[in-house]
Amino acid sequence: MNYTTLISVADLAAHIDDPDLVIFDCRHELTDATVGTRVYGESHIQNARFAHVDKNLSAPPNGKNGRHPLPDPAVFMEWLGKAGVSNNKQVVGYDASGGVYASRLWWMLRWVGHAKVAVLNGGWQAWLAAGHPVTKEVPGPKTAKFTGRTDRSAVDAGHVLNNLNSPAMRLIDARSNDRFRGQNETIDPVAGHIPGALNRFFKDNLDTQGRFKSAAELRAAFAPLLGNTPASQTVHHCGSGVSACHNLLAMEIAGMKGSRLYPGSWSEWIADPSRPIAT
């Protein structure tokens, strides 16, 4: 197996017992961090382990580093090893939210150098709709050794600030259109967006069935946003560095490779009142 962006329900079902496959259930709700653990305990895909967005895919916030800061890479890699991920394993993540949380897992594995990671296209709903079995059984311990090294795919607030007016950076905000405009903000204490950012709501990457649109459709949608800016100079952000990963994945599917993530995103940006905002 070598899936690096998406995997279909049919392909995952065909490989469900493959010893070189590690599956993570990434279901989560921003408004209730207990939901994922609860629904995982009720039922999940066979052999799936649980990845908690707040506890495993983030570090504790300190009020200045955003709502979902990246964990220490060594801590993240240790957790991967304890979950059975080694450097040769195929990893698959799924959720029930169009892939937004699974895409955070996808990006983080790539961040530490693991390319064999994919998001289940259509997620939990597509798995159930196809009639595949689910279970309450939690996989037993299967510790492995994972070694990796972080790449340059993440940028910090300083990078964004220093390039606000530079053609060397194209900034794309994955939040909903109204939050981007500074309207109906219900999550963060300050409304608006980073000056110069363009808006691409992550849910627009999906079709009516909750699956990612075709590569051609995604490429046609992102090309006007990038203009003449190379994908490698494109920086994605959102509220806290989670849904932005969905846009990163969409661009990879479209063949527009190498864009970067500002993990701190809006929630970190507004923690320093000296940083400019726009509405």
Short mmCIF file of C-alpha atoms in Angstrom, two decimals:
data_model
loop_
_atom_site.label_atom_id
_atom_site.label_comp_id
_atom_site.label_asym_id
_atom_site.label_seq_id
_atom_site.Cartn_x
_atom_site.Cartn_y
_atom_site.Cartn_z
CA MET A 1 0.00 0.00 0.00
CA ASN A 2 1.12 3.50 -0.77
CA TYR A 3 -1.69 6.03 -0.33
CA THR A 4 -0.50 9.60 0.15
CA THR A 5 -3.63 11.78 -0.06
CA LEU A 6 -6.93 9.88 -0.07
CA ILE A 7 -8.05 6.28 0.24
CA SER A 8 -11.47 5.05 -0.81
CA VAL A 9 -13.80 3.08 1.43
CA ALA A 10 -13.48 0.09 -0.91
CA ASP A 11 -9.67 0.14 -0.78
CA LEU A 12 -9.59 0.48 3.00
CA ALA A 13 -12.04 -2.41 3.39
CA ALA A 14 -9.88 -4.55 1.11
CA HIS A 15 -6.81 -3.94 3.31
CA ILE A 16 -8.49 -3.80 6.72
CA ASP A 17 -6.46 -6.71 8.14
CA ASP A 18 -3.16 -5.75 6.54
CA PRO A 19 -0.47 -5.84 9.26
CA ASP A 20 1.24 -2.84 7.67
CA LEU A 21 -1.86 -0.65 8.10
CA VAL A 22 -2.57 1.61 11.09
CA ILE A 23 -5.98 3.32 11.23
CA PHE A 24 -6.82 6.31 13.40
CA ASP A 25 -10.30 7.47 14.34
CA CYS A 26 -10.03 11.28 14.52
CA ARG A 27 -13.66 12.15 15.24
CA HIS A 28 -13.93 15.36 17.24
CA GLU A 29 -16.10 18.37 18.00
CA LEU A 30 -14.62 21.79 18.71
CA THR A 31 -17.48 22.62 21.03
CA ASP A 32 -17.22 19.39 23.06
CA ALA A 33 -13.82 17.71 23.31
CA THR A 34 -15.39 14.60 24.88
CA VAL A 35 -17.44 13.66 21.82
CA GLY A 36 -14.66 11.85 19.97
CA THR A 37 -13.78 9.58 22.86
CA ARG A 38 -17.45 8.78 23.46
CA VAL A 39 -18.38 7.90 19.88
CA TYR A 40 -15.18 5.91 19.44
CA GLY A 41 -16.16 3.84 22.48
CA GLU A 42 -19.60 3.23 21.00
CA SER A 43 -18.33 2.00 17.62
CA HIS A 44 -15.47 2.49 15.20
CA ILE A 45 -13.85 0.93 12.16
CA GLN A 46 -12.18 -2.40 12.85
CA ASN A 47 -8.57 -2.07 14.07
CA ALA A 48 -8.88 1.70 14.42
CA ARG A 49 -7.13 3.46 17.28
CA PHE A 50 -8.28 6.78 18.64
CA ALA A 51 -6.41 10.03 17.97
CA HIS A 52 -7.60 12.88 20.17
CA VAL A 53 -7.27 16.21 18.38
CA ASP A 54 -6.61 18.12 21.62
CA LYS A 55 -4.41 15.56 23.38
CA ASN A 56 -2.54 13.71 20.61
CA LEU A 57 -2.56 16.13 17.67
CA SER A 58 -1.98 19.31 19.70
CA ALA A 59 -0.03 20.64 22.64
CA PRO A 60 -1.70 22.46 25.54
CA PRO A 61 -2.47 26.09 24.65
CA ASN A 62 -0.94 28.80 26.85
CA GLY A 63 -3.03 31.74 25.69
CA LYS A 64 -0.42 32.95 23.22
CA ASN A 65 0.20 29.98 20.91
CA GLY A 66 -3.30 29.40 19.51
CA ARG A 67 -6.02 26.93 20.37
CA HIS A 68 -4.31 23.90 18.80
CA PRO A 69 -0.54 24.46 18.91
CA LEU A 70 1.67 21.77 17.47
CA PRO A 71 3.06 19.29 19.99
CA ASP A 72 6.76 18.76 20.48
CA PRO A 73 7.74 16.58 17.50
CA ALA A 74 9.53 14.10 19.77
CA VAL A 75 6.37 13.69 21.87
CA PHE A 76 4.25 13.22 18.74
CA MET A 77 6.63 10.65 17.28
CA GLU A 78 6.72 8.74 20.57
CA TRP A 79 2.92 8.60 20.54
CA LEU A 80 2.96 7.34 16.94
CA GLY A 81 5.32 4.55 17.93
CA LYS A 82 3.15 3.54 20.88
CA ALA A 83 0.18 3.41 18.50
CA GLY A 84 2.02 0.97 16.25
CA VAL A 85 3.24 3.34 13.56
CA SER A 86 6.68 2.58 12.17
CA ASN A 87 8.33 4.20 9.17
CA ASN A 88 7.08 1.56 6.74
CA LYS A 89 3.43 1.52 7.85
CA GLN A 90 0.51 2.89 5.87
CA VAL A 91 -1.52 5.25 8.04
CA VAL A 92 -5.18 6.12 7.41
CA GLY A 93 -7.21 8.70 9.32
CA TYR A 94 -10.94 9.24 9.27
CA ASP A 95 -13.54 11.39 10.98
CA ALA A 96 -17.20 12.32 10.64
CA SER A 97 -16.60 15.94 9.61
CA GLY A 98 -15.61 15.78 5.97
CA GLY A 99 -11.99 14.94 6.75
CA VAL A 100 -11.16 18.16 8.58
CA TYR A 101 -9.69 16.44 11.66
CA ALA A 102 -8.19 13.53 9.76
CA SER A 103 -6.42 16.03 7.53
CA ARG A 104 -4.68 17.44 10.63
CA LEU A 105 -3.31 13.94 11.29
CA TRP A 106 -2.37 13.67 7.60
CA TRP A 107 -0.46 16.95 7.69
CA MET A 108 1.30 16.18 10.96
CA LEU A 109 2.62 12.84 9.72
CA ARG A 110 3.98 14.54 6.64
CA TRP A 111 5.45 17.22 8.92
CA VAL A 112 7.59 14.55 10.59
CA GLY A 113 8.55 12.94 7.29
CA HIS A 114 5.98 10.16 6.84
CA ALA A 115 4.48 10.22 3.36
CA LYS A 116 2.38 7.04 3.51
CA VAL A 117 -0.65 8.64 5.13
CA ALA A 118 -4.12 9.17 3.68
CA VAL A 119 -7.56 10.41 4.65
CA LEU A 120 -10.57 8.14 4.20
CA ASN A 121 -12.59 9.82 1.49
CA GLY A 122 -16.13 10.31 2.78
CA GLY A 123 -15.10 9.32 6.27
CA TRP A 124 -17.23 7.54 8.83
CA GLN A 125 -20.47 8.23 6.98
CA ALA A 126 -19.21 6.67 3.75
CA TRP A 127 -17.97 3.60 5.63
CA LEU A 128 -21.40 3.08 7.21
CA ALA A 129 -23.23 3.78 3.94
CA ALA A 130 -21.20 1.04 2.24
CA GLY A 131 -22.39 -1.44 4.87
CA HIS A 132 -18.99 -2.29 6.27
CA PRO A 133 -18.86 -3.62 9.83
CA VAL A 134 -17.95 -1.58 12.89
CA THR A 135 -16.83 -2.68 16.32
CA LYS A 136 -16.42 -1.62 19.93
CA GLU A 137 -13.25 -3.67 20.29
CA VAL A 138 -10.15 -1.60 20.99
CA PRO A 139 -6.95 -2.90 19.34
CA GLY A 140 -4.38 -4.26 21.75
CA PRO A 141 -0.93 -2.73 22.26
CA LYS A 142 1.30 -2.91 19.21
CA THR A 143 4.30 -0.73 19.93
CA ALA A 144 6.62 0.14 17.07
CA LYS A 145 9.58 2.43 16.51
CA PHE A 146 8.97 5.62 14.60
CA THR A 147 11.81 7.92 13.65
CA GLY A 148 11.38 11.12 11.73
CA ARG A 149 12.41 14.72 11.41
CA THR A 150 10.30 17.83 10.97
CA ASP A 151 10.45 19.64 7.67
CA ARG A 152 9.91 23.29 6.74
CA SER A 153 6.19 22.94 6.03
CA ALA A 154 5.17 25.00 9.08
CA VAL A 155 5.64 28.75 9.42
CA ASP A 156 5.33 30.95 12.50
CA ALA A 157 3.64 34.29 13.15
CA GLY A 158 6.89 36.11 12.45
CA HIS A 159 7.07 34.67 8.95
CA VAL A 160 3.50 35.73 8.24
CA LEU A 161 4.01 39.22 9.66
CA ASN A 162 7.24 39.78 7.75
CA ASN A 163 5.62 38.76 4.46
CA LEU A 164 2.22 40.45 4.75
CA ASN A 165 2.91 42.80 1.86
CA SER A 166 5.28 40.54 -0.03
CA PRO A 167 4.52 38.73 -3.30
CA ALA A 168 6.57 35.88 -1.83
CA MET A 169 3.57 34.74 0.25
CA ARG A 170 -0.03 34.00 -0.64
CA LEU A 171 -2.13 33.60 2.52
CA ILE A 172 -5.32 31.51 2.41
CA ASP A 173 -7.83 31.39 5.28
CA ALA A 174 -9.93 28.21 5.57
CA ARG A 175 -12.61 29.58 7.89
CA SER A 176 -16.22 30.17 6.90
CA ASN A 177 -16.91 33.27 4.83
CA ASP A 178 -18.71 35.15 7.60
CA ARG A 179 -15.96 34.57 10.17
CA PHE A 180 -13.39 35.67 7.59
CA ARG A 181 -15.34 38.91 7.10
CA GLY A 182 -15.46 39.45 10.86
CA GLN A 183 -19.13 38.54 11.21
CA ASN A 184 -20.78 35.98 13.51
CA GLU A 185 -17.54 35.17 15.32
CA THR A 186 -18.44 32.65 18.03
CA ILE A 187 -15.12 30.92 18.71
CA ASP A 188 -12.37 33.53 19.03
CA PRO A 189 -12.52 36.75 21.08
CA VAL A 190 -11.54 39.01 18.16
CA ALA A 191 -13.25 39.00 14.78
CA GLY A 192 -11.66 39.56 11.39
CA HIS A 193 -8.80 38.14 9.38
CA ILE A 194 -5.10 38.61 8.73
CA PRO A 195 -4.59 41.49 6.26
CA GLY A 196 -4.04 40.31 2.71
CA ALA A 197 -5.49 36.84 3.29
CA LEU A 198 -7.85 35.29 0.77
CA ASN A 199 -10.76 33.10 1.83
CA ARG A 200 -11.32 29.46 0.82
CA PHE A 201 -13.84 27.81 3.13
CA PHE A 202 -12.61 24.25 3.60
CA LYS A 203 -16.09 22.76 3.14
CA ASP A 204 -16.04 24.00 -0.46
CA ASN A 205 -13.49 21.24 -1.13
CA LEU A 206 -16.25 18.63 -0.77
CA ASP A 207 -19.04 17.46 -3.03
CA THR A 208 -22.63 16.90 -1.94
CA GLN A 209 -21.73 13.41 -0.71
CA GLY A 210 -19.04 14.70 1.64
CA ARG A 211 -16.20 13.44 -0.52
CA PHE A 212 -13.38 15.53 -1.91
CA LYS A 213 -14.04 17.01 -5.31
CA SER A 214 -11.98 15.82 -8.25
CA ALA A 215 -8.41 16.97 -8.76
CA ALA A 216 -9.49 19.03 -11.76
CA GLU A 217 -12.26 20.77 -9.81
CA LEU A 218 -9.95 21.56 -6.91
CA ARG A 219 -7.24 22.82 -9.22
CA ALA A 220 -9.73 25.13 -10.95
CA ALA A 221 -10.83 26.50 -7.57
CA PHE A 222 -7.38 27.15 -6.12
CA ALA A 223 -5.65 28.42 -9.28
CA PRO A 224 -7.32 31.88 -9.17
CA LEU A 225 -6.38 32.24 -5.50
CA LEU A 226 -2.72 31.51 -6.16
CA GLY A 227 -2.42 33.50 -9.36
CA ASN A 228 1.27 33.50 -10.24
CA THR A 229 2.35 32.52 -6.72
CA PRO A 230 3.93 29.05 -6.56
CA ALA A 231 2.24 26.52 -4.31
CA SER A 232 5.41 26.42 -2.21
CA GLN A 233 4.89 30.09 -1.29
CA THR A 234 1.28 29.57 -0.26
CA VAL A 235 0.53 29.57 3.47
CA HIS A 236 -2.71 28.18 4.86
CA HIS A 237 -4.32 29.12 8.14
CA CYS A 238 -7.71 29.03 9.84
CA GLY A 239 -8.83 29.51 13.43
CA SER A 240 -6.37 27.15 15.05
CA GLY A 241 -4.42 25.24 12.39
CA VAL A 242 -6.87 22.36 11.91
CA SER A 243 -9.25 23.12 9.03
CA ALA A 244 -6.37 24.77 7.16
CA CYS A 245 -4.94 21.27 6.73
CA HIS A 246 -8.04 20.43 4.69
CA ASN A 247 -7.04 23.09 2.15
CA LEU A 248 -3.47 21.78 2.17
CA LEU A 249 -4.76 18.30 1.39
CA ALA A 250 -7.06 19.64 -1.32
CA MET A 251 -4.15 21.38 -3.02
CA GLU A 252 -2.08 18.18 -2.87
CA ILE A 253 -4.95 16.26 -4.47
CA ALA A 254 -5.04 18.95 -7.16
CA GLY A 255 -1.35 18.43 -7.85
CA MET A 256 -0.45 21.82 -6.35
CA LYS A 257 2.20 20.50 -4.00
CA GLY A 258 4.32 22.00 -1.27
CA SER A 259 2.10 24.63 0.35
CA ARG A 260 2.68 25.42 4.02
CA LEU A 261 0.74 25.74 7.27
CA TYR A 262 0.64 28.53 9.82
CA PRO A 263 -0.32 26.31 12.79
CA GLY A 264 -1.02 29.12 15.26
CA SER A 265 -3.50 30.68 12.83
CA TRP A 266 -6.04 33.35 13.81
CA SER A 267 -6.25 32.33 17.48
CA GLU A 268 -2.50 32.88 17.89
CA TRP A 269 -2.41 35.96 15.65
CA ILE A 270 -4.91 37.89 17.79
CA ALA A 271 -3.11 37.01 21.04
CA ASP A 272 -0.70 39.85 20.27
CA PRO A 273 -2.68 43.10 19.92
CA SER A 274 0.16 44.69 17.96
CA ARG A 275 -0.51 42.43 14.98
CA PRO A 276 -2.77 44.00 12.38
CA ILE A 277 -6.25 42.71 11.60
CA ALA A 278 -8.73 43.37 8.81
CA THR A 279 -12.48 42.96 8.38
#
